[in-house]
mmCIF file of C-alpha atoms and ligand atoms in Angstrom:
data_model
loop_
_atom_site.group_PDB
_atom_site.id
_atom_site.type_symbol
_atom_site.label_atom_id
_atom_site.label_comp_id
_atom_site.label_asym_id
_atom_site.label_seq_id
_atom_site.Cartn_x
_atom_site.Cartn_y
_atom_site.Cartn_z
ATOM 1 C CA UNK A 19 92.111 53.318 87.594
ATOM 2 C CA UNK A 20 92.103 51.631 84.036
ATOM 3 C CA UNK A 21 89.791 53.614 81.630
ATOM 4 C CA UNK A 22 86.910 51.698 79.901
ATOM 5 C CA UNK A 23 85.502 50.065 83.016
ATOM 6 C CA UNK A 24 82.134 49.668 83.249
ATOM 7 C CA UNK A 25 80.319 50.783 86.444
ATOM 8 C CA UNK A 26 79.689 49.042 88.506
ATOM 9 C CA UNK A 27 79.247 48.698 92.336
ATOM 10 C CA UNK A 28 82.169 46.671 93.205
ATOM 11 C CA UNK A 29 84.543 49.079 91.540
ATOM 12 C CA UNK A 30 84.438 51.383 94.195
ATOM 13 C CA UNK A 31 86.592 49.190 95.851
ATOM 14 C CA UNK A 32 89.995 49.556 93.606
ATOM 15 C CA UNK A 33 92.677 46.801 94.710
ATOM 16 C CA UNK A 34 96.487 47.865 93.127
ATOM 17 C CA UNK A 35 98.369 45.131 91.351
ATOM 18 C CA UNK A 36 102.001 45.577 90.902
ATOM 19 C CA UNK A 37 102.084 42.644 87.722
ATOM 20 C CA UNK A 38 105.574 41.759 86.599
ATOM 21 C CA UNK A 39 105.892 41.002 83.292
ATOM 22 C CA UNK A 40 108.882 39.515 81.204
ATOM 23 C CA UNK A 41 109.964 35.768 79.684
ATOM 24 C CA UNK A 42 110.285 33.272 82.337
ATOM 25 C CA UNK A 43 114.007 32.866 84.111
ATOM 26 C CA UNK A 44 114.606 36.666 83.901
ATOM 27 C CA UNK A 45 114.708 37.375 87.990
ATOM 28 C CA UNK A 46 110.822 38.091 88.254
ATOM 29 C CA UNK A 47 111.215 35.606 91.268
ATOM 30 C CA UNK A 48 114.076 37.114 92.717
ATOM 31 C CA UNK A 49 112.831 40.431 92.746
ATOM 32 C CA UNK A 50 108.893 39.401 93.981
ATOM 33 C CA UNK A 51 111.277 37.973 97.275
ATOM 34 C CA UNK A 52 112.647 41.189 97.746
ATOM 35 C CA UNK A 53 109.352 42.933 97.218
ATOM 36 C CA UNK A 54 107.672 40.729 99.480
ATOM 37 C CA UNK A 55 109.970 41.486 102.426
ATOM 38 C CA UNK A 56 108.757 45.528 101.652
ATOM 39 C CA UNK A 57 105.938 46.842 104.227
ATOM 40 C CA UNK A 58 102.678 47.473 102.151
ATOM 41 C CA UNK A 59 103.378 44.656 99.765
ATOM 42 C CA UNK A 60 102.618 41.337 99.221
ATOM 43 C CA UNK A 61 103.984 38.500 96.943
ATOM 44 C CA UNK A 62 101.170 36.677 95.545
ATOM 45 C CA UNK A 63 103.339 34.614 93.014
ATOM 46 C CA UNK A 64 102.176 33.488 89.580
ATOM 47 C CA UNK A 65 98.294 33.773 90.539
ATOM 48 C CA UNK A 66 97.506 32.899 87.079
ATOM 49 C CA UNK A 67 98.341 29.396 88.574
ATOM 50 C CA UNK A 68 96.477 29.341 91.774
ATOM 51 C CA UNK A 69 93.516 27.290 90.694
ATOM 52 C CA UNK A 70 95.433 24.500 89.070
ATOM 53 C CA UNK A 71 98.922 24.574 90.338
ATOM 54 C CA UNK A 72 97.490 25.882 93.570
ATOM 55 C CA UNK A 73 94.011 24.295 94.391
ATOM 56 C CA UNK A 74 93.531 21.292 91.502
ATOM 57 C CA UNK A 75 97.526 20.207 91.846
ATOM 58 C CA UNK A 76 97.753 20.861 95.652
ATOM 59 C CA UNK A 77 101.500 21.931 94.895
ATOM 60 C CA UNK A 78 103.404 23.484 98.020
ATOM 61 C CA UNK A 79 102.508 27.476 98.922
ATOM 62 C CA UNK A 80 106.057 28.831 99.508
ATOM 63 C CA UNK A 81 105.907 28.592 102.971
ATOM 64 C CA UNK A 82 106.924 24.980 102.262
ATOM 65 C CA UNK A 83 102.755 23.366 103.092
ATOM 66 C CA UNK A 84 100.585 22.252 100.376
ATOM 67 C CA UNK A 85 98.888 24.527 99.198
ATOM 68 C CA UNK A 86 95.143 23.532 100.266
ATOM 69 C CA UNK A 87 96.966 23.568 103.797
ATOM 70 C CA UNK A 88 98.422 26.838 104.247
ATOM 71 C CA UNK A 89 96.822 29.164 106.638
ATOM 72 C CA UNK A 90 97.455 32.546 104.659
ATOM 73 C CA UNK A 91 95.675 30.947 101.624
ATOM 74 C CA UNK A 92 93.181 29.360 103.859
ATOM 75 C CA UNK A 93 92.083 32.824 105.102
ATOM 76 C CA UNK A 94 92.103 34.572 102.047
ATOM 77 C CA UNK A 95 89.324 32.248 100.391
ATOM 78 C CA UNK A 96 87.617 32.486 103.589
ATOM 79 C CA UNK A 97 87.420 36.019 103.016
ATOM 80 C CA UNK A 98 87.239 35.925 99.105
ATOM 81 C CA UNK A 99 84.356 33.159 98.528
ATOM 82 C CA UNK A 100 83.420 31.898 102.179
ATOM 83 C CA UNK A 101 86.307 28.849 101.742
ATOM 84 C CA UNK A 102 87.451 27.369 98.399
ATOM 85 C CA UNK A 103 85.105 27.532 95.539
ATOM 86 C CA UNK A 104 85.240 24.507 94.809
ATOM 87 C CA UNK A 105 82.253 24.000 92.903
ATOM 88 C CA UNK A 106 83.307 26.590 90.055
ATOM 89 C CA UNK A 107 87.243 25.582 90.420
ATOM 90 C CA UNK A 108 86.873 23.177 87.046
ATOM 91 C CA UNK A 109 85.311 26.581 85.542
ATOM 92 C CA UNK A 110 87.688 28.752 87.092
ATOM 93 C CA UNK A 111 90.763 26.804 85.611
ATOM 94 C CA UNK A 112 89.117 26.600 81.950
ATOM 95 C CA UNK A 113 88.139 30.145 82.241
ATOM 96 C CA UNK A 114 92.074 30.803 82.397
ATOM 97 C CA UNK A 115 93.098 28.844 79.746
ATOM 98 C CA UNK A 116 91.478 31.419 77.480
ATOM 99 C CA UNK A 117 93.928 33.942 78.285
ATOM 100 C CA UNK A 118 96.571 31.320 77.269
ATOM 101 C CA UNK A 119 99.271 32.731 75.066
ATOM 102 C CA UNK A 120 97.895 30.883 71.901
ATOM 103 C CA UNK A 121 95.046 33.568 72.015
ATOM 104 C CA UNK A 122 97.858 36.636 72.573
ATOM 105 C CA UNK A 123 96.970 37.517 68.799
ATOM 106 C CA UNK A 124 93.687 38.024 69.191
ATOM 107 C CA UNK A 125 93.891 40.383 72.296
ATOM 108 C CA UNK A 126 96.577 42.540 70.575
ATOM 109 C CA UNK A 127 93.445 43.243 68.174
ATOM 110 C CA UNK A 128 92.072 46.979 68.817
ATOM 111 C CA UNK A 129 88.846 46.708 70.489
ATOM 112 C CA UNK A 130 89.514 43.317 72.094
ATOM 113 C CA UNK A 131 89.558 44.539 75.820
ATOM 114 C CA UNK A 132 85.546 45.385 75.122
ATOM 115 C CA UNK A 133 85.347 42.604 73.111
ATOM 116 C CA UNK A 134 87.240 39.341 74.157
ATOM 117 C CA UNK A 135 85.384 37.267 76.391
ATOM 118 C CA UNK A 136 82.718 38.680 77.192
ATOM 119 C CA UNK A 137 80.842 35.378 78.462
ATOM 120 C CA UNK A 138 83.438 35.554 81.541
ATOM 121 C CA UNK A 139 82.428 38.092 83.317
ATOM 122 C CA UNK A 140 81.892 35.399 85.926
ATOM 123 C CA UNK A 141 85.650 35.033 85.691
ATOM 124 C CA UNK A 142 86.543 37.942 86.279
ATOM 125 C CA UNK A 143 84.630 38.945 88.890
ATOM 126 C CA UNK A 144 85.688 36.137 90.656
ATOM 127 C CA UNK A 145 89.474 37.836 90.363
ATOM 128 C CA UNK A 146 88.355 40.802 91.499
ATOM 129 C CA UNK A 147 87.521 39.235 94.669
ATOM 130 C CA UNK A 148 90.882 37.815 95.044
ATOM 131 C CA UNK A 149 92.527 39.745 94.571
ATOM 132 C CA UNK A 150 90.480 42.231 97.026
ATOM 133 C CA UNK A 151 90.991 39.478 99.690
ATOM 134 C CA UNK A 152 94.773 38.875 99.262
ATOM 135 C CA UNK A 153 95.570 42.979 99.900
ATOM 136 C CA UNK A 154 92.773 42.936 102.947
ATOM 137 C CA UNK A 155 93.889 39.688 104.882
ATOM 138 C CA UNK A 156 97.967 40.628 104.154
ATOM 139 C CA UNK A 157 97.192 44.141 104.793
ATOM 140 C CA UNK A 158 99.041 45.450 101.894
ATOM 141 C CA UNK A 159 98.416 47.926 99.872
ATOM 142 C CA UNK A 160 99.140 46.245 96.698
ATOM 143 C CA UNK A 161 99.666 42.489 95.641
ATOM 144 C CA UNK A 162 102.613 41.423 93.738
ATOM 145 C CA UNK A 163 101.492 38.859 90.887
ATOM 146 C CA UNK A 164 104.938 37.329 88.876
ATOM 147 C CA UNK A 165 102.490 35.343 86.628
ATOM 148 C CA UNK A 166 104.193 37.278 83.811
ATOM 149 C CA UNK A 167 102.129 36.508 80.874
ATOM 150 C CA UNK A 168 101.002 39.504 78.223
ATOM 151 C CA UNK A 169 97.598 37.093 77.827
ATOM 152 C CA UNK A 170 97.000 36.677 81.378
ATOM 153 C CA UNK A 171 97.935 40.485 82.239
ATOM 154 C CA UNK A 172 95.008 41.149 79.779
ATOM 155 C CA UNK A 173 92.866 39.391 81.840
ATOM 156 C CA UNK A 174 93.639 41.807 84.432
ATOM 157 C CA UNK A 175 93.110 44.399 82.344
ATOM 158 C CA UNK A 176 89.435 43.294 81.736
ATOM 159 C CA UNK A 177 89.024 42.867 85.467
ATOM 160 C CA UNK A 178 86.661 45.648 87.364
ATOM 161 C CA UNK A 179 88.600 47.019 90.409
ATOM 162 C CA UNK A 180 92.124 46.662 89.797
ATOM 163 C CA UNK A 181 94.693 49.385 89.598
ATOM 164 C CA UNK A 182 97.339 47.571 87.630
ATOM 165 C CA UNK A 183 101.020 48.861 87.233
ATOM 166 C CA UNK A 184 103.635 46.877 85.210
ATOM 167 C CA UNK A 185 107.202 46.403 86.186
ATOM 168 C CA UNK A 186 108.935 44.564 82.968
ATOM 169 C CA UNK A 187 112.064 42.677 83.810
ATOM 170 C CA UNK A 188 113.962 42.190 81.032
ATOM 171 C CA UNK A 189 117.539 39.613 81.280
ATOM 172 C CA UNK A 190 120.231 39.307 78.488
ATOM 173 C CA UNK A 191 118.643 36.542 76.144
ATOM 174 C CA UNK A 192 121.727 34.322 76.210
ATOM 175 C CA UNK A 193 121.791 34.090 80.283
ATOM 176 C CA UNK A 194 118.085 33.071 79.234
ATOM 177 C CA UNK A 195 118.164 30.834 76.708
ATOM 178 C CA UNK A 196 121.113 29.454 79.003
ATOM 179 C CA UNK A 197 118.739 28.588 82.170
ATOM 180 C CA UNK A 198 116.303 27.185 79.655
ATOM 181 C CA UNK A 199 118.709 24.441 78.067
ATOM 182 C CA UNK A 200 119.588 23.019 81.503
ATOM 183 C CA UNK A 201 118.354 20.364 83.270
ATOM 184 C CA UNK A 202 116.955 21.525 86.703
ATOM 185 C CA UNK A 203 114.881 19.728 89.204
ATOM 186 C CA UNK A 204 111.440 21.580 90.028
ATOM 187 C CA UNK A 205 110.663 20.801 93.720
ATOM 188 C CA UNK A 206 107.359 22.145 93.127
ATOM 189 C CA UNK A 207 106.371 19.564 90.230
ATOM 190 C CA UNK A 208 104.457 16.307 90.982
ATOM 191 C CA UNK A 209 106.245 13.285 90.730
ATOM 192 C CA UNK A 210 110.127 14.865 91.364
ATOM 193 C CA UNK A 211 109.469 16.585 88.378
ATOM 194 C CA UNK A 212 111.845 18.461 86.302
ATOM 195 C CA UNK A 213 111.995 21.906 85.411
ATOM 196 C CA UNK A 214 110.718 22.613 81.573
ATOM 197 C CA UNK A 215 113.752 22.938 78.806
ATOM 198 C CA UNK A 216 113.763 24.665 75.853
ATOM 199 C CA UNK A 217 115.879 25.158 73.048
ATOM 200 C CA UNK A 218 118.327 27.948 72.429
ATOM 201 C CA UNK A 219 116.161 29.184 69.310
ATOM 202 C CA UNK A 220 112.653 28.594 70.794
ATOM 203 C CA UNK A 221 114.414 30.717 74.261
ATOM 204 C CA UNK A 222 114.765 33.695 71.658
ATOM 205 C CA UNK A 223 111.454 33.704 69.371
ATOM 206 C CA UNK A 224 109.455 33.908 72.986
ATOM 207 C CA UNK A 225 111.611 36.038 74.562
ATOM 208 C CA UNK A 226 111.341 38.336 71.621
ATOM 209 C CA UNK A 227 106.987 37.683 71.537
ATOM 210 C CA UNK A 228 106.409 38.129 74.912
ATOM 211 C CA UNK A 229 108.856 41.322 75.352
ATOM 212 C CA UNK A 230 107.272 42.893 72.521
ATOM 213 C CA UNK A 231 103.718 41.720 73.093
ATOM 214 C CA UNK A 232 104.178 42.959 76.943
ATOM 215 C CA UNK A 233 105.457 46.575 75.490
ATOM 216 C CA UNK A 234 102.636 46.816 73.180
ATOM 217 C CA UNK A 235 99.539 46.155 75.765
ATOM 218 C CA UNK A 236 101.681 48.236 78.311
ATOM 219 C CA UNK A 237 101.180 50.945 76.144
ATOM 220 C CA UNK A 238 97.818 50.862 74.101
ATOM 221 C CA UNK A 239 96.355 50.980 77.660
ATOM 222 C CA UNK A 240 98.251 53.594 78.761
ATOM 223 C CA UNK A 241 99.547 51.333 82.041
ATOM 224 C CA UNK A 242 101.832 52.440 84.414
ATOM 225 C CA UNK A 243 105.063 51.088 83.391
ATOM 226 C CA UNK A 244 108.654 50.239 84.333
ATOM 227 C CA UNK A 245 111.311 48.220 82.525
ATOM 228 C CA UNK A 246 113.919 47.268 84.405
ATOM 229 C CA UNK A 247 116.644 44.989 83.198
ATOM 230 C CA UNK A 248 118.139 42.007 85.352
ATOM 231 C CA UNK A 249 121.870 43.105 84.827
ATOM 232 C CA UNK A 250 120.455 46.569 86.716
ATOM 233 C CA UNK A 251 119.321 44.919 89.831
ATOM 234 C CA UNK A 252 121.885 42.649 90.305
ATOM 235 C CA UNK A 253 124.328 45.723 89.659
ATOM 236 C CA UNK A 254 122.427 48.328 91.914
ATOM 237 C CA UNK A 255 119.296 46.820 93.805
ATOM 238 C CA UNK A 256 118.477 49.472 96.008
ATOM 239 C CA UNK A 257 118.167 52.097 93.167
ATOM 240 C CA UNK A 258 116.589 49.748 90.910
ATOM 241 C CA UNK A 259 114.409 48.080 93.332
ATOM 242 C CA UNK A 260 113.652 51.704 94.443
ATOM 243 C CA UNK A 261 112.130 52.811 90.999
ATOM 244 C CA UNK A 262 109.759 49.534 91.325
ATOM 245 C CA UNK A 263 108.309 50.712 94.808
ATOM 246 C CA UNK A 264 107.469 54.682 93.686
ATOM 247 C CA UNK A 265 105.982 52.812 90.680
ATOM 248 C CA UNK A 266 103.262 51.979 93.325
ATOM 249 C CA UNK A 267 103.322 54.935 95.781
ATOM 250 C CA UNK A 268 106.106 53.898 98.319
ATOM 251 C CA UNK A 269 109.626 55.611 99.150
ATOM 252 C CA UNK A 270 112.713 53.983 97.153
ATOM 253 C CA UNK A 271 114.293 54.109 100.412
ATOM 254 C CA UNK A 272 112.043 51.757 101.634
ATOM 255 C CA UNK A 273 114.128 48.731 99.637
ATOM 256 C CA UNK A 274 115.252 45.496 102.277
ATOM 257 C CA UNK A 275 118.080 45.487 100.591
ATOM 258 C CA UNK A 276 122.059 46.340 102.104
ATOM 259 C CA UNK A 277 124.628 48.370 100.546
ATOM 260 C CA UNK A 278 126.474 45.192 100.374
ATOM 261 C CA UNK A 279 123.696 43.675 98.571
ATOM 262 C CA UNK A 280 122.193 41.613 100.629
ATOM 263 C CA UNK A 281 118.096 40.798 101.811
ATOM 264 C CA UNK A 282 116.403 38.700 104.514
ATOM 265 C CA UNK A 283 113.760 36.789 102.886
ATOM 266 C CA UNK A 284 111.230 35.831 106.076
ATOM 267 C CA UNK A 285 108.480 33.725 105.264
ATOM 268 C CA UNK A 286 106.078 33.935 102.254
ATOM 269 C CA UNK A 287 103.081 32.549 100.685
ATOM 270 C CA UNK A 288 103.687 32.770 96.736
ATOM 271 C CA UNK A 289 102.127 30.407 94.672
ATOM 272 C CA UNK A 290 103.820 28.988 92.243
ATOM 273 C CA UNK A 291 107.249 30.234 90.500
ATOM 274 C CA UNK A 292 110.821 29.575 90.328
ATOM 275 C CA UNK A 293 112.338 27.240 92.926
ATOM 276 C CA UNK A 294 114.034 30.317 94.503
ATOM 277 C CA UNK A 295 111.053 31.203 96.422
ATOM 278 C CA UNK A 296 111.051 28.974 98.818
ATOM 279 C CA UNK A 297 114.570 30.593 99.997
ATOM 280 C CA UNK A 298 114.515 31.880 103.738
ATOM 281 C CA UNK A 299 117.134 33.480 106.049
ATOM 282 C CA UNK A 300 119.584 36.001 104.304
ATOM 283 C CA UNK A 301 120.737 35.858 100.528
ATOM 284 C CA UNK A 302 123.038 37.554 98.220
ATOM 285 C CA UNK A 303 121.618 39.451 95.367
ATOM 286 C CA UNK A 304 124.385 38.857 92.689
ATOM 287 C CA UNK A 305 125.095 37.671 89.542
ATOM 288 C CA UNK A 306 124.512 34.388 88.126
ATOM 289 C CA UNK A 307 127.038 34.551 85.804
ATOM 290 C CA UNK A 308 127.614 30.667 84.789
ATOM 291 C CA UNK A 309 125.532 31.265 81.404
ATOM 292 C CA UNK A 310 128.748 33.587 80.401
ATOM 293 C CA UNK A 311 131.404 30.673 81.070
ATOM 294 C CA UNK A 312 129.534 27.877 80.111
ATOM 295 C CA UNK A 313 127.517 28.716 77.016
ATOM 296 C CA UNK A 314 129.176 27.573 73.673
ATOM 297 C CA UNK A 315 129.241 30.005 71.099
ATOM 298 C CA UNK A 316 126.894 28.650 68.330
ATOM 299 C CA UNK A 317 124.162 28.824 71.060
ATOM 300 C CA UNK A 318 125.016 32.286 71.695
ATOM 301 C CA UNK A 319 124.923 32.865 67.966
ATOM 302 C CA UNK A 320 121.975 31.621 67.261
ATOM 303 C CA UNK A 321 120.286 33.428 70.297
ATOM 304 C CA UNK A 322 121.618 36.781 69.561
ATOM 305 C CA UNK A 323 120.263 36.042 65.485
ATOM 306 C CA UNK A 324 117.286 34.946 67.125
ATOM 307 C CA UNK A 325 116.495 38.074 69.316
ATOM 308 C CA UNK A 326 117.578 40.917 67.255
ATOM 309 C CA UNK A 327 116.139 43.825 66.965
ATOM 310 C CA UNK A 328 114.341 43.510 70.259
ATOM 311 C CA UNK A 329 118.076 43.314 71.927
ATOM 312 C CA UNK A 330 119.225 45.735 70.552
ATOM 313 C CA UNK A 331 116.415 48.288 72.154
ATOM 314 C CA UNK A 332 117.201 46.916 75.360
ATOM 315 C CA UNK A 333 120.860 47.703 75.151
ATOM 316 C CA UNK A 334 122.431 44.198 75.243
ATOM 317 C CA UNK A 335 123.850 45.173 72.170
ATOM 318 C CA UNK A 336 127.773 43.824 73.482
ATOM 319 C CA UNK A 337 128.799 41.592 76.287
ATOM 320 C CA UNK A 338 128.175 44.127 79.004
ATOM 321 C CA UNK A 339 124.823 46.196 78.461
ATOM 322 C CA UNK A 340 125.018 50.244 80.100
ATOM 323 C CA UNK A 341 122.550 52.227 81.071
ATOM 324 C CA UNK A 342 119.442 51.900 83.022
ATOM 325 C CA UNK A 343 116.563 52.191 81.575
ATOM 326 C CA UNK A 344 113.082 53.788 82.273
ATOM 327 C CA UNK A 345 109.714 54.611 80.211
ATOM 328 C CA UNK A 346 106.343 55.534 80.708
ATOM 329 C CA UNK A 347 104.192 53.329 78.469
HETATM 330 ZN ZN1 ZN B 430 101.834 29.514 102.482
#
């Protein structure tokens, strides 16, 4: 349990969140497939979305319905709030805009995880009971959320009754900054939308920010943690998958995942995320390498300028980063 809690009645009820954490297009998707497929888990997606993306935007649930229409969802506000709370969703959806990364300064302060919003209580509570009902109508033991965000993770962190543990995926900034530049449909977007771009140098100043800002809140509140980089899964799944699950109590052996690397994905209810969840049948966990043929060099220059030192402490210090990685925040 997180330390600084106060009592309350509902906390005797402790629901463990598994929150991965790392700068979008870094295999947080990829891996919450693979975790969902793993008895005693569930894939949530990017719950920070679920009230806009999920129940204001009506966007599909993974399972390929709209969102409002899917019965795992259905069930789990059933059980959460008596059916969709609609009434507070306008409040709900505000009241997560102030964990919005333009407020990340202010909840690196010292102090601010007594101090920051303490009008949203509400809020909060209203997570906890989510959350509660996602683990009891899945039946898992703990719920996989990919929303990946150091602001919204605090928002977790200020939430009565959750056990949180963070797994931090970390990818090679270019193969990043790489996804970023291209133009990609999004088949969950309104309107045949198109997946957000960004340039090469705005890729590394947030990949940089949200690594470091992820680290730091990791470790002032003494979270479980795991870093695990992208170019380690891909390479080894089942031993770096492995570390992820005894992160939250289950056998490494317990990874859906072949020696010849590869997972059935059955079906799954994640909100929001990269296209790449709504994937079923078997797939091939391996390397999508096109960043390394494709990329001009003065991109890759500016990206490797752009992310140093935080790189560097990584390991993708050359072409081909080593070792695997693990720390205890
Ligand atoms: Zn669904």
């Amino acid at each position: 349990m997180n330390a600084d809690r106060p009592p309350a009645l509902h906390c005797l009820v402790v629901t463990q969140v598994l929150y991965l954490a790392g700068w979008g297009r870094s295999g947080s998707t990829v891996l919450e497939t693979v975790l969902n497929q793993v008895p005693g888990l569930v894939g949530g997606g990017e719950l920070k979305f679920i009230w806009r993306r999920g129940l204001v935007q009506d966007r599909r649930c993974s399972c390929g319905t709209r969102f409002r229409e899917c019965p795992f969802w259905a069930r789990v506000f059933t059980e959460a709030f008596a059916g969709v709370p609609e009434s507070r969703l306008a409040a709900l959806d505000a009241a997560t805009d102030r964990y919005r990364t333009r407020h990340l300064p202010a909840l690196l302060l010292p102090a601010a995880r007594r101090r920051y919003a303490t009008d949203l209580d509400w809020y909060r509570a209203d997570l906890a009971t989510l959350y509660r009902a996602i683990a009891t109508v899945s039946g898992a033991r703990a719920v996989v959320d990919s929303s990946k965000f150091p602001s919204y993770l605090f928002a977790l962190l200020q939430t009565p009754g959750l056990d949180i543990r963070v797994v931090h995926i970390v990818r090679d900034p270019r193969a990043v900054a790489y996804s970023w530049q291209r133009d990609k449909v999004d088949p969950d977007a309104p309107g045949n939308g198109r997946m957000p771009r960004l340039a090469p140098a705005v890729t590394g100043a947030y990949w940089s920010a949200w690594n470091v800002a992820t680290e730091r809140i990791a470790r002032t509140n003494r979270l479980p943690y795991l870093r695990l980089r992208y170019e380690d899964m891909i390479a080894d799944p089942r031993a770096t998958i492995g570390e992820v699950l005894e992160l939250v109590g289950l056998p490494a052996e317990s990874v859906p995942v072949s020696a010849d690397g590869e997972v059935g994905l059955g079906v799954s209810h994640q909100v929001s995320g990269n296209p790449v969840r709504f994937t079923q049948g078997t797939i091939a966990i391996r390397d999508d390498a096109e960043w390394a043929r494709r990329m001009g060099p003065v991109p890759q220059l500016v990206v490797k300028a752009v992310t140093t030192p935080v790189r560097q402490r990584y390991g993708y210090r050359s072409d081909r980063p080593s070792t695997r990685e693990r720390q205890s925040a």
